[in-house]
Coordinates of C-alpha atoms and ligand atoms in Angstrom, one line a residue:
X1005 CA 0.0 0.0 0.0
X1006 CA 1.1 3.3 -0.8
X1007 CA 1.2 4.8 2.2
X1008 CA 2.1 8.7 1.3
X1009 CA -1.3 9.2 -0.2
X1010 CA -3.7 7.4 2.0
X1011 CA -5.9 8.9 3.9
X1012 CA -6.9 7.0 7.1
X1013 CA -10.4 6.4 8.2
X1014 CA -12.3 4.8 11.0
X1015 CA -11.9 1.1 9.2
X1016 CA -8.3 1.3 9.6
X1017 CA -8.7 2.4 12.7
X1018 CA -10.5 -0.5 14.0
X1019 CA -8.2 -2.6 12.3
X1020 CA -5.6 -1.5 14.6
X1021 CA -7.8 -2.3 17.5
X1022 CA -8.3 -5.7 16.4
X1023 CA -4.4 -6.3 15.7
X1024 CA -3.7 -4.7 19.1
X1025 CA -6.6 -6.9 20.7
X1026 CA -5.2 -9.6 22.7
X1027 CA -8.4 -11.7 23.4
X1028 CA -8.9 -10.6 27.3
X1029 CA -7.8 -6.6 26.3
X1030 CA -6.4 -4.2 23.7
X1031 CA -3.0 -3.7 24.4
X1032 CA -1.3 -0.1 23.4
X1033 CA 0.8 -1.9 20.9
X1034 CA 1.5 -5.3 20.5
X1035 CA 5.1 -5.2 20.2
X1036 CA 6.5 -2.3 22.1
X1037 CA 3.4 -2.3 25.6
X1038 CA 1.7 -5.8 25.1
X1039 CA 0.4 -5.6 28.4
X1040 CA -2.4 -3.8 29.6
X1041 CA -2.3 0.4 31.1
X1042 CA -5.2 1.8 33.4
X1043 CA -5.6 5.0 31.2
X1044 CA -4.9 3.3 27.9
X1045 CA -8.0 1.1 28.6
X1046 CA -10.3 4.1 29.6
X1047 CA -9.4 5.9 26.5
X1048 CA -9.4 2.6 24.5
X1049 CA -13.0 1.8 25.7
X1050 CA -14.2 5.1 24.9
X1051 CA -13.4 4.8 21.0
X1052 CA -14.5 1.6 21.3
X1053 CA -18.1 1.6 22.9
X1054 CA -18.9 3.1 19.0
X1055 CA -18.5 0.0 17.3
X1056 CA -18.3 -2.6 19.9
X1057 CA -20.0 -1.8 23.3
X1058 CA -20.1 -5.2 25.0
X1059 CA -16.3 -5.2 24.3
X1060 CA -15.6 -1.7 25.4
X1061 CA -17.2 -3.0 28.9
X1062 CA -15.1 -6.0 29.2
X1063 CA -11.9 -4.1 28.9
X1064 CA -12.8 -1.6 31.8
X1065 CA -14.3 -4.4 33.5
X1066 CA -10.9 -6.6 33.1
X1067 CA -9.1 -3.8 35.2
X1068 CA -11.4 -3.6 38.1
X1069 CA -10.3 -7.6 38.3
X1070 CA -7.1 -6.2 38.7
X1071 CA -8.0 -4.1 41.8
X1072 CA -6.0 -4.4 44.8
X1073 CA -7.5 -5.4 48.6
X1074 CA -7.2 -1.8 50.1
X1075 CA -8.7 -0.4 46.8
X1076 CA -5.5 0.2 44.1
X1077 CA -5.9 0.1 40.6
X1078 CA -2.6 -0.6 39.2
X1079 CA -1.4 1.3 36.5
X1080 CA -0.2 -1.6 34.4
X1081 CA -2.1 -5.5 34.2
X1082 CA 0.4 -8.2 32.9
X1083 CA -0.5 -11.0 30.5
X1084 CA -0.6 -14.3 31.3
X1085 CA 1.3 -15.6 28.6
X1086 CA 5.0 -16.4 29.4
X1087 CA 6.7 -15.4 26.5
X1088 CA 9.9 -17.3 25.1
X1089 CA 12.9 -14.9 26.1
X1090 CA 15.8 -15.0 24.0
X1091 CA 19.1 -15.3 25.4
X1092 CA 20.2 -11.7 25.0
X1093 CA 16.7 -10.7 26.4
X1094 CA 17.9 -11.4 29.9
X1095 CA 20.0 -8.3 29.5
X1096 CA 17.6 -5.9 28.7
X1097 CA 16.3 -3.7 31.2
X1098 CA 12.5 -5.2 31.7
X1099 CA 9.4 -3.3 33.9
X1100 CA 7.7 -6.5 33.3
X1101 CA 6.0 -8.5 36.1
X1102 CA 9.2 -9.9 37.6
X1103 CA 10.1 -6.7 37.9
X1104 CA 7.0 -5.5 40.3
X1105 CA 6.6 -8.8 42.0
X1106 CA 3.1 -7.9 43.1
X1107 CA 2.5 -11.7 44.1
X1108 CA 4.8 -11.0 47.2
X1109 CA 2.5 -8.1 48.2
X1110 CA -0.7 -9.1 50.5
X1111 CA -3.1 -6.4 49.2
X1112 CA -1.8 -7.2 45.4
X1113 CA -4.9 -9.3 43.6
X1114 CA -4.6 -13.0 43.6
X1115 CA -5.0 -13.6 40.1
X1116 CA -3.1 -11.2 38.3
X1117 CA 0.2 -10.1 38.2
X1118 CA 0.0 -6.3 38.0
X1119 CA 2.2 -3.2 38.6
X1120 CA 2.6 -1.8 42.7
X1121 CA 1.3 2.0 41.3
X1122 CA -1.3 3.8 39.7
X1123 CA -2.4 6.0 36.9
X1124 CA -4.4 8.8 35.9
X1125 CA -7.9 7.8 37.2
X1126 CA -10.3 8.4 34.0
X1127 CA -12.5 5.2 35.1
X1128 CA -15.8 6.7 36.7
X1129 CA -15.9 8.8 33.0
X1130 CA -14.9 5.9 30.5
X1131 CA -17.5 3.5 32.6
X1132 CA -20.4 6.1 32.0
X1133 CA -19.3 6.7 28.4
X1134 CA -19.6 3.2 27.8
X1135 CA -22.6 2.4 29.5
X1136 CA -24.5 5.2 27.4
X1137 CA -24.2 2.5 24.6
X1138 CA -25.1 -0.5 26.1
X1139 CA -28.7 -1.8 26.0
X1140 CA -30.2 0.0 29.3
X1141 CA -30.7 -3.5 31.0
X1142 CA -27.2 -4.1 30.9
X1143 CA -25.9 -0.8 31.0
X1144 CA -27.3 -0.5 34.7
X1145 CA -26.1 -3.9 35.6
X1146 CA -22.5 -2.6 34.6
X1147 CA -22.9 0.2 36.4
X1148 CA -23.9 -1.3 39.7
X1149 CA -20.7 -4.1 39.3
X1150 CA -18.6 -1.0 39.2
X1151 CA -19.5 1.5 41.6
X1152 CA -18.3 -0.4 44.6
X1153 CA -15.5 -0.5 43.0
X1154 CA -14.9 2.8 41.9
X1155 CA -16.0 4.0 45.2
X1156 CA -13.1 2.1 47.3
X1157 CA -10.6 3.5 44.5
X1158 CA -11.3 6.9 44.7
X1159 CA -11.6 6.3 48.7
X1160 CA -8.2 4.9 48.5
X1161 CA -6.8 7.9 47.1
X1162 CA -7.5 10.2 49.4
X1163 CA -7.2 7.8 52.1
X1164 CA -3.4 7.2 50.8
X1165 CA -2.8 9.6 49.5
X1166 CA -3.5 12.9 50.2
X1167 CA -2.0 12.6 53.6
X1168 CA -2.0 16.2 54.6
X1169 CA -6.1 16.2 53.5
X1170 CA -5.6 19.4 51.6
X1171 CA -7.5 17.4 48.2
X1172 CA -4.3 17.3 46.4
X1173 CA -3.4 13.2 45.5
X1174 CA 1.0 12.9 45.6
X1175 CA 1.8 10.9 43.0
X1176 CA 4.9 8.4 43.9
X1177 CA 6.5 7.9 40.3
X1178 CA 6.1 10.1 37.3
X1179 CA 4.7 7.0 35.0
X1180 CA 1.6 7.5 37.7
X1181 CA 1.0 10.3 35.4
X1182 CA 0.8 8.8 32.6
X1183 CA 3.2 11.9 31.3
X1184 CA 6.8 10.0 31.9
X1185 CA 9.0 12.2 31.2
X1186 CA 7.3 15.7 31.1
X1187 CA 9.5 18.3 31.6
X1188 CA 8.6 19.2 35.3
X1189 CA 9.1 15.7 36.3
X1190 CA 12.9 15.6 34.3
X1191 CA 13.6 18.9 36.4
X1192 CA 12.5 17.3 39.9
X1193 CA 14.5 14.3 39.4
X1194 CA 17.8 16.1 38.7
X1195 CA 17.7 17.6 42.3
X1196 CA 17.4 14.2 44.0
X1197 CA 20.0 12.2 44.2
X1198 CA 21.0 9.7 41.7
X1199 CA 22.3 6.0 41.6
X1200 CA 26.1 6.1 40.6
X1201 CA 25.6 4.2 37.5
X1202 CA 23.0 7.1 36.0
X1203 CA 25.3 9.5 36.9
X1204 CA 28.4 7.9 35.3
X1205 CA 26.4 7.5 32.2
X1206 CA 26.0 11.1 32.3
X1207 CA 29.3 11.9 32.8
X1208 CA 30.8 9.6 30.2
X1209 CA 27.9 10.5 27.8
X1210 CA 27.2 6.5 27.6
X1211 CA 23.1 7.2 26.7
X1212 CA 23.7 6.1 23.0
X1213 CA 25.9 3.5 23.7
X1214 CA 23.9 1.9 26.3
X1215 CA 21.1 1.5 23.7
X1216 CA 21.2 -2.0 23.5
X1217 CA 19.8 -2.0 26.9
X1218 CA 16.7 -1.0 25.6
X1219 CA 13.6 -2.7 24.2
X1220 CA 11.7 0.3 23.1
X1221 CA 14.7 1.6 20.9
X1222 CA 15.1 -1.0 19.1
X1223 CA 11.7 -0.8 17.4
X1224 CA 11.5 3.4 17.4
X1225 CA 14.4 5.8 16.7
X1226 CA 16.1 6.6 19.6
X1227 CA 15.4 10.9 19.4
X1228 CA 11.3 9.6 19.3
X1229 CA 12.2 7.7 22.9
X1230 CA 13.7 9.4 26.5
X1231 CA 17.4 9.1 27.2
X1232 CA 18.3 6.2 28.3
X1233 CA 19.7 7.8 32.0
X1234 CA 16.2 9.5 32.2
X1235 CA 14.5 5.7 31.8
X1236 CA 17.4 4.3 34.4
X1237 CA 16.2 6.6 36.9
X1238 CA 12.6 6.1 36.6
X1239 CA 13.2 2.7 37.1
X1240 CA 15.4 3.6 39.9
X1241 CA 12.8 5.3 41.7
X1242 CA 10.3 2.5 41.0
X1243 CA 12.6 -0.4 42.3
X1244 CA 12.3 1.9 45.9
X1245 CA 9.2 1.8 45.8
X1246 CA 9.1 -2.2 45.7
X1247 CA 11.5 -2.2 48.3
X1248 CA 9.1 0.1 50.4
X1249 CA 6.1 -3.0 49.3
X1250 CA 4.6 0.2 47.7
X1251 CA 3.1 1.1 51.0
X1252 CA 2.1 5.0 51.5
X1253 CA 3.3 4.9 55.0
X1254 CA 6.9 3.1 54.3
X1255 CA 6.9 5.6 51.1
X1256 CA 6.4 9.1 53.2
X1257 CA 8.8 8.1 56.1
X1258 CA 11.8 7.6 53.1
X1259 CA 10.6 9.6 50.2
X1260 CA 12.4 10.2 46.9
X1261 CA 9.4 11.7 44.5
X1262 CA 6.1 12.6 46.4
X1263 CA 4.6 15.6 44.0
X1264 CA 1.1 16.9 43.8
X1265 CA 0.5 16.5 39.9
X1266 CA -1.6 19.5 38.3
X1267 CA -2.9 16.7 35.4
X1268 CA -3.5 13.7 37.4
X1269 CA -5.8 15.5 40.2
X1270 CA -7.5 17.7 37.6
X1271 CA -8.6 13.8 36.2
X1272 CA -9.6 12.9 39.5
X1273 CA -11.4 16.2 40.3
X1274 CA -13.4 15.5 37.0
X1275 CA -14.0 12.2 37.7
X1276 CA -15.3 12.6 40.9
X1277 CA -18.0 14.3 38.9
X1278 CA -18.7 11.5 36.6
X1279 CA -18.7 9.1 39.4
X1280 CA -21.2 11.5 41.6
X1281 CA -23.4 11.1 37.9
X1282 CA -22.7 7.4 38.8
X1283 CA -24.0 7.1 41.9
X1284 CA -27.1 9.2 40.8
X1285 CA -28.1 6.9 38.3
X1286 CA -27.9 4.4 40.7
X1287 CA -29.7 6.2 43.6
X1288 CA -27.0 5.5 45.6
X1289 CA -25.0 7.9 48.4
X1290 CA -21.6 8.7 48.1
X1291 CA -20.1 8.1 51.4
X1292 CA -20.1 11.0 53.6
X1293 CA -16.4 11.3 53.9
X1294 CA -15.7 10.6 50.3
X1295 CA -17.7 13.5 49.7
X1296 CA -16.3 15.7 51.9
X1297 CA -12.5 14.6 50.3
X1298 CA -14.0 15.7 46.8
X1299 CA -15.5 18.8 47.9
X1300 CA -11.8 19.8 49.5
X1301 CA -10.6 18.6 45.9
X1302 CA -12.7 21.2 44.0
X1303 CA -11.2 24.6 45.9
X1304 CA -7.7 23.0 46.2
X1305 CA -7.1 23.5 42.7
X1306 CA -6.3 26.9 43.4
X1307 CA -3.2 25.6 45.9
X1308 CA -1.4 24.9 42.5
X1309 CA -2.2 28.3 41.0
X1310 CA 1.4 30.5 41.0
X1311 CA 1.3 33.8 41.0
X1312 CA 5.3 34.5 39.8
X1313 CA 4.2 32.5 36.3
X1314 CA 0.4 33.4 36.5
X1315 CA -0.8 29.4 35.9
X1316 CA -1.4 26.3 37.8
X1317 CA 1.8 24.1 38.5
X1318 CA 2.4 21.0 39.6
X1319 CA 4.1 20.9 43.7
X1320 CA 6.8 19.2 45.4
X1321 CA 4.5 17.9 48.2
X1322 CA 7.9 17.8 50.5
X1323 CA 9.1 20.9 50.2
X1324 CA 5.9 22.7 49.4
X1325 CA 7.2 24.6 46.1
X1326 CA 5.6 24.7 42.7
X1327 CA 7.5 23.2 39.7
X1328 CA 8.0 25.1 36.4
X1329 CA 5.1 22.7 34.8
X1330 CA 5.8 23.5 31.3
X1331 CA 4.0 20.7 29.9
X1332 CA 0.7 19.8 29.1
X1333 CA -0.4 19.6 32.0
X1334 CA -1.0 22.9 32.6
X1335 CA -4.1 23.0 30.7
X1336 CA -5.8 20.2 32.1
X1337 CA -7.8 21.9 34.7
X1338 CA -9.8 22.8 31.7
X1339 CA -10.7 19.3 32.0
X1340 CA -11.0 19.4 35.9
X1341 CA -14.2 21.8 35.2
X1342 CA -14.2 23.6 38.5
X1343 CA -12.6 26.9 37.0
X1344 CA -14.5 30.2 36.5
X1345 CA -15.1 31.3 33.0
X1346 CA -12.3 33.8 33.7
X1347 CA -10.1 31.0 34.9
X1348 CA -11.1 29.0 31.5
X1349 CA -10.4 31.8 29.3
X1350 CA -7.2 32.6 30.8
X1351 CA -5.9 29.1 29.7
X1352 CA -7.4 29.2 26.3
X1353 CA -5.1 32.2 26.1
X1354 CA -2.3 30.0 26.4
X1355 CA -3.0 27.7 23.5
X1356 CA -2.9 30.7 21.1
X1357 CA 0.2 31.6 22.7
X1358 CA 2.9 31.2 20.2
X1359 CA 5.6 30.6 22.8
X1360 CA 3.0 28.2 24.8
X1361 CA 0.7 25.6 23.0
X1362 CA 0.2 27.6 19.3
X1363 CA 1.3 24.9 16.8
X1364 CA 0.2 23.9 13.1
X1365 CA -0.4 20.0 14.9
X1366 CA -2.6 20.2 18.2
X1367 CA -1.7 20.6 20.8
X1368 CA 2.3 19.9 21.7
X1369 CA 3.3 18.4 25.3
X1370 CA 5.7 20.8 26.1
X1371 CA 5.6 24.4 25.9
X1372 CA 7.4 25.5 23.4
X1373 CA 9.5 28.2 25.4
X1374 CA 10.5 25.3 27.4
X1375 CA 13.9 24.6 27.8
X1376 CA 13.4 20.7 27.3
X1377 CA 11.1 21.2 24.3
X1378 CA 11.7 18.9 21.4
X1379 CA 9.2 18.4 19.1
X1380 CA 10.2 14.3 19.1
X1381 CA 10.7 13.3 22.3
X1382 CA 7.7 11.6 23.6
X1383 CA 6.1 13.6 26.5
X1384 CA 8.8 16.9 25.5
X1385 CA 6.7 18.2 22.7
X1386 CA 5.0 16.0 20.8
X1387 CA 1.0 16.5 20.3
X1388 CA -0.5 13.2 21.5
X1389 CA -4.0 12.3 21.0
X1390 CA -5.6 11.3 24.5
X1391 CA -4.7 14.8 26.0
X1392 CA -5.9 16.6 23.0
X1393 CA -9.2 14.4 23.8
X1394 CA -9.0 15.7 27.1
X1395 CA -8.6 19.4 26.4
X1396 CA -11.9 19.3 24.0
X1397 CA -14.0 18.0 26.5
X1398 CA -12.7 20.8 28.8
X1399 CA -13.5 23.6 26.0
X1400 CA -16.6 22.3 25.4
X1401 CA -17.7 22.0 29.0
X1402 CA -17.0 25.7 29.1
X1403 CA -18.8 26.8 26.0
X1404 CA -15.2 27.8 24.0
X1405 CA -17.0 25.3 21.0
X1406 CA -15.0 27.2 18.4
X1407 CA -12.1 26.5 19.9
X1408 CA -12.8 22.9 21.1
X1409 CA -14.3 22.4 17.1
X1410 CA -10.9 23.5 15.7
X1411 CA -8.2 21.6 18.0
X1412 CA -11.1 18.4 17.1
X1413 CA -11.3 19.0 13.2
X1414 CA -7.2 19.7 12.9
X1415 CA -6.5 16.4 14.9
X1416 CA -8.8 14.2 12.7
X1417 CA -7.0 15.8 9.9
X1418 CA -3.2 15.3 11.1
X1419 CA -3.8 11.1 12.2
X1420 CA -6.1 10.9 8.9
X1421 CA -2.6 11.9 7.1
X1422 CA -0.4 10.3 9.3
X1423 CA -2.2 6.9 10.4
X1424 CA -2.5 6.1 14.0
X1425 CA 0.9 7.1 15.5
X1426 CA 1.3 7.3 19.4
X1427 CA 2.5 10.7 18.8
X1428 CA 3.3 13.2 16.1
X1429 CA 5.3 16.5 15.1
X1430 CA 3.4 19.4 16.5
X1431 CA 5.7 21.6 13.9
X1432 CA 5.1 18.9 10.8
X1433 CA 2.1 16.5 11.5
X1434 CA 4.4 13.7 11.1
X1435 CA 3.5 10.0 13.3
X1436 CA 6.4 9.2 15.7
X1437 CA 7.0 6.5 18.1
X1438 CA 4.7 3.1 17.5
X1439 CA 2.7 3.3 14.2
X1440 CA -0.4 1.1 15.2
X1441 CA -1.2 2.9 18.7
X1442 CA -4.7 1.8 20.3
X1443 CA -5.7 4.9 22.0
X1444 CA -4.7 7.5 18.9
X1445 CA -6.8 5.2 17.0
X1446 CA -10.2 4.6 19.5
X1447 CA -10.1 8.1 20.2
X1448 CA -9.9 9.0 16.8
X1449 CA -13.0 7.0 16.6
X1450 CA -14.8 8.7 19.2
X1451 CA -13.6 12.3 17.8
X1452 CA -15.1 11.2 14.5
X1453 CA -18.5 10.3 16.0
X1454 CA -19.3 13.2 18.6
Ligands
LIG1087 C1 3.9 5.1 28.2 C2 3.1 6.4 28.4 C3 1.9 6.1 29.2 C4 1.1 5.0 28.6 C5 2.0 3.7 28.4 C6 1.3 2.6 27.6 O1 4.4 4.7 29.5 O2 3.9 7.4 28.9 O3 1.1 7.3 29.3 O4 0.0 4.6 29.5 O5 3.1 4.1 27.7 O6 0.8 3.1 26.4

């Protein structure tokens, strides 16, 4: 097929969901994440519930299997299949589920080997989403075989933590974002200290070198992927956290990363919403302290808002101080919905803002003024599809339907040129990273029918 001229459509995109579709789930991509992600589902489901409903409700409903005793949802599900490993595949650096080890944890879910962290909670939204196209029989069945669930979740993450109660969740690892290496998160780790292998590597400028280490590089250009010392010290800070049995308490008393993320609680604050919509259809009660954790929630956006940049930043929860966010993130609270119209319009500015978010290719995941801006490197600048997807809804919920129609109509346009990338050129429109991407192409789906 001649790929220059072909115009992608919603066929092929369901053709990517059924090569990406692994019987029990849709992985990301088969070859590079052929397990299954918390968010990646959500967003997966949400294209999906368009063409195939039932199937779109046994992916969510495969992750609340995964669910952990005191109410966890891990950010990563492992397959059950034990794939043949290759001799030199014993060197490479794996985050597979030897790595976690979750079967030695107590709380960790009998049946399913699963990651000790979580990830941007978009469940109570993508379950409602999905439920509007289910027969109404079932669709209420679904609902009520969730909302326990979704209840001790959210209840867990305030519970663990928020442990100051000011309604700001500290996320443990960046990849709880779901934004790995966004520039606020490279800028945090280089103040803490680092193993003495990363920072040899850095001294002896052995990234390119140490390649080989790698499984993602060897299936997408290196300058598409994060250093390789930025992906050692992720996993650094994760392998702590397994020491620590992933336990809040054992986390706090010997922290590395604890950071109040602007995107991941503007999610939560949102869904809190959708799961309050939940609960109504239901005529159910959320608990009375549950409620009161949400309600703090809502006003403590305004704890991220900094004055000395005039927009809402992420926080060190340690030390108390605001990070240069410089990322996407600082337009989710858009999607949070609890701003004033003022508020709103303020961060609209800021996608018309040629040194912000302005670009040909919606909407880039960096600012561009930023320091660490690169328009290939994963979470550093390129536009990606699931927090365009985000941003819409948050335009439209505030009436900027101009703006949330143009940002929809340009990124139907750029993966309709480009095919279903994970991420593309904000400058050029061109695909980068895995070319067969489950969430680019359900949400593409979704943008195509709403
Ligand atoms: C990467 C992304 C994360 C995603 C995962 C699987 O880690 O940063 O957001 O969930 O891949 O696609």
């Amino acid at each position: 097929m001649d790929n220059k001229h072909k115009k992608y459509d919603v066929e092929d995109a369901k053709m990517v969901l059924q090569e990406n579709d692994l019987g029990s789930y849709i992985c990301p991509t088969k070859d590079m994440y052929p397990h299954q992600w918390l968010w990646d589902s959500c967003f997966i489901a949400i294209g999906l519930r368009h063409t195939d409903p039932e199937k779109a409700k046994h992916e969510l409903l495969r992750i609340f299997k995964s669910q952990w005793k005191n109410g966890m949802i891990p950010h990563m599900i492992f397959e059950d299949r034990s794939q043949p490993r290759s001799f030199i595949s014993h060197f490479k650096i794996d985050t597979g589920k030897n790595f976690w080890n979750s079967r030695k944890i107590s709380e960790a879910p009998d049946n399913f080997a699963t990651s000790g962290i979580t990830q941007p909670p978009m469940l109570a939204h993508a379950c409602l989403l999905v439920a509007e196209k289910l027969p109404k029989k079932d669709a209420s069945a679904f609902l009520r075989k969730i909302y326990p669930k979704l209840l001790q979740y959210h209840e867990w993450l305030y519970r663990e933590r928020d442990p100051d109660s000011n309604g700001q969740i500290a996320l443990f690892h960046p990849w709880e974002s779901g934004l790995d290496n966004a520039p606020a998160w490279m800028e945090e780790l280089s103040k803490i200290k680092k193993p003495f292998t990363i920072k040899l590597i850095e001294l002896l400028q052995l990234d390119n070198l140490l390649g080989f280490l790698r499984r993602d590089t060897e299936l997408v250009s290196s300058d598409q992927r994060m250093k390789t010392s930025e992906a050692l010290h992720l996993i650094s800070i994760a392998h702590k956290l397994k020491r620590q049995s992933y336990t809040s308490e054992k986390i706090l008393k010997n922290p590395k990363f604890v950071v109040e993320s602007l995107s991941f609680n503007s999610i939560l604050i949102a869904n809190n919403r959708y799961l309050t919509s939940i609960a109504k259809k239901l005529k159910k009660d959320i608990p009375d302290e549950l409620k009161r954790s949400m309600k703090v929630a809502e006003a403590s956006i305004e704890l991220l808002w900094d004055d000395s940049c005039s927009q809402y930043c992420d926080r060190n929860y340690l030390t108390g101080k605001k990070l240069q966010t410089q990322g996407i993130s600082a337009l989710l609270p858009l999607y949070a919905g609890v701003l004033t119209k003022k508020q709103a319009s303020d961060l609209v500015k800021m996608l018309d803002s040629s040194t912000k978010f302005k670009s040909k290719f919606p909407i880039p995941s960096a600012m561009k003024s930023s320091s660490y801006y690169n328009e290939k490197r994963y979470w550093q600048g390129p536009s990606w599809i699931n927090t365009n997807w985000l941003i819409i809804q948050g335009l439209d919920h505030y009436g900027f339907t101009e703006e949330a129609n143009t940002i929809k109509h340009k990124t139907i346009k750029m993966v309709e040129k480009a095919g279903f990338y994970e991420y593309f050129s904000p400058k050029t429109g061109e695909g980068y990273g895995s070319p067969s991407f489950s969430w680019t192409a359900s949400l593409y789906i979704d943008l195509i029918n709403s």
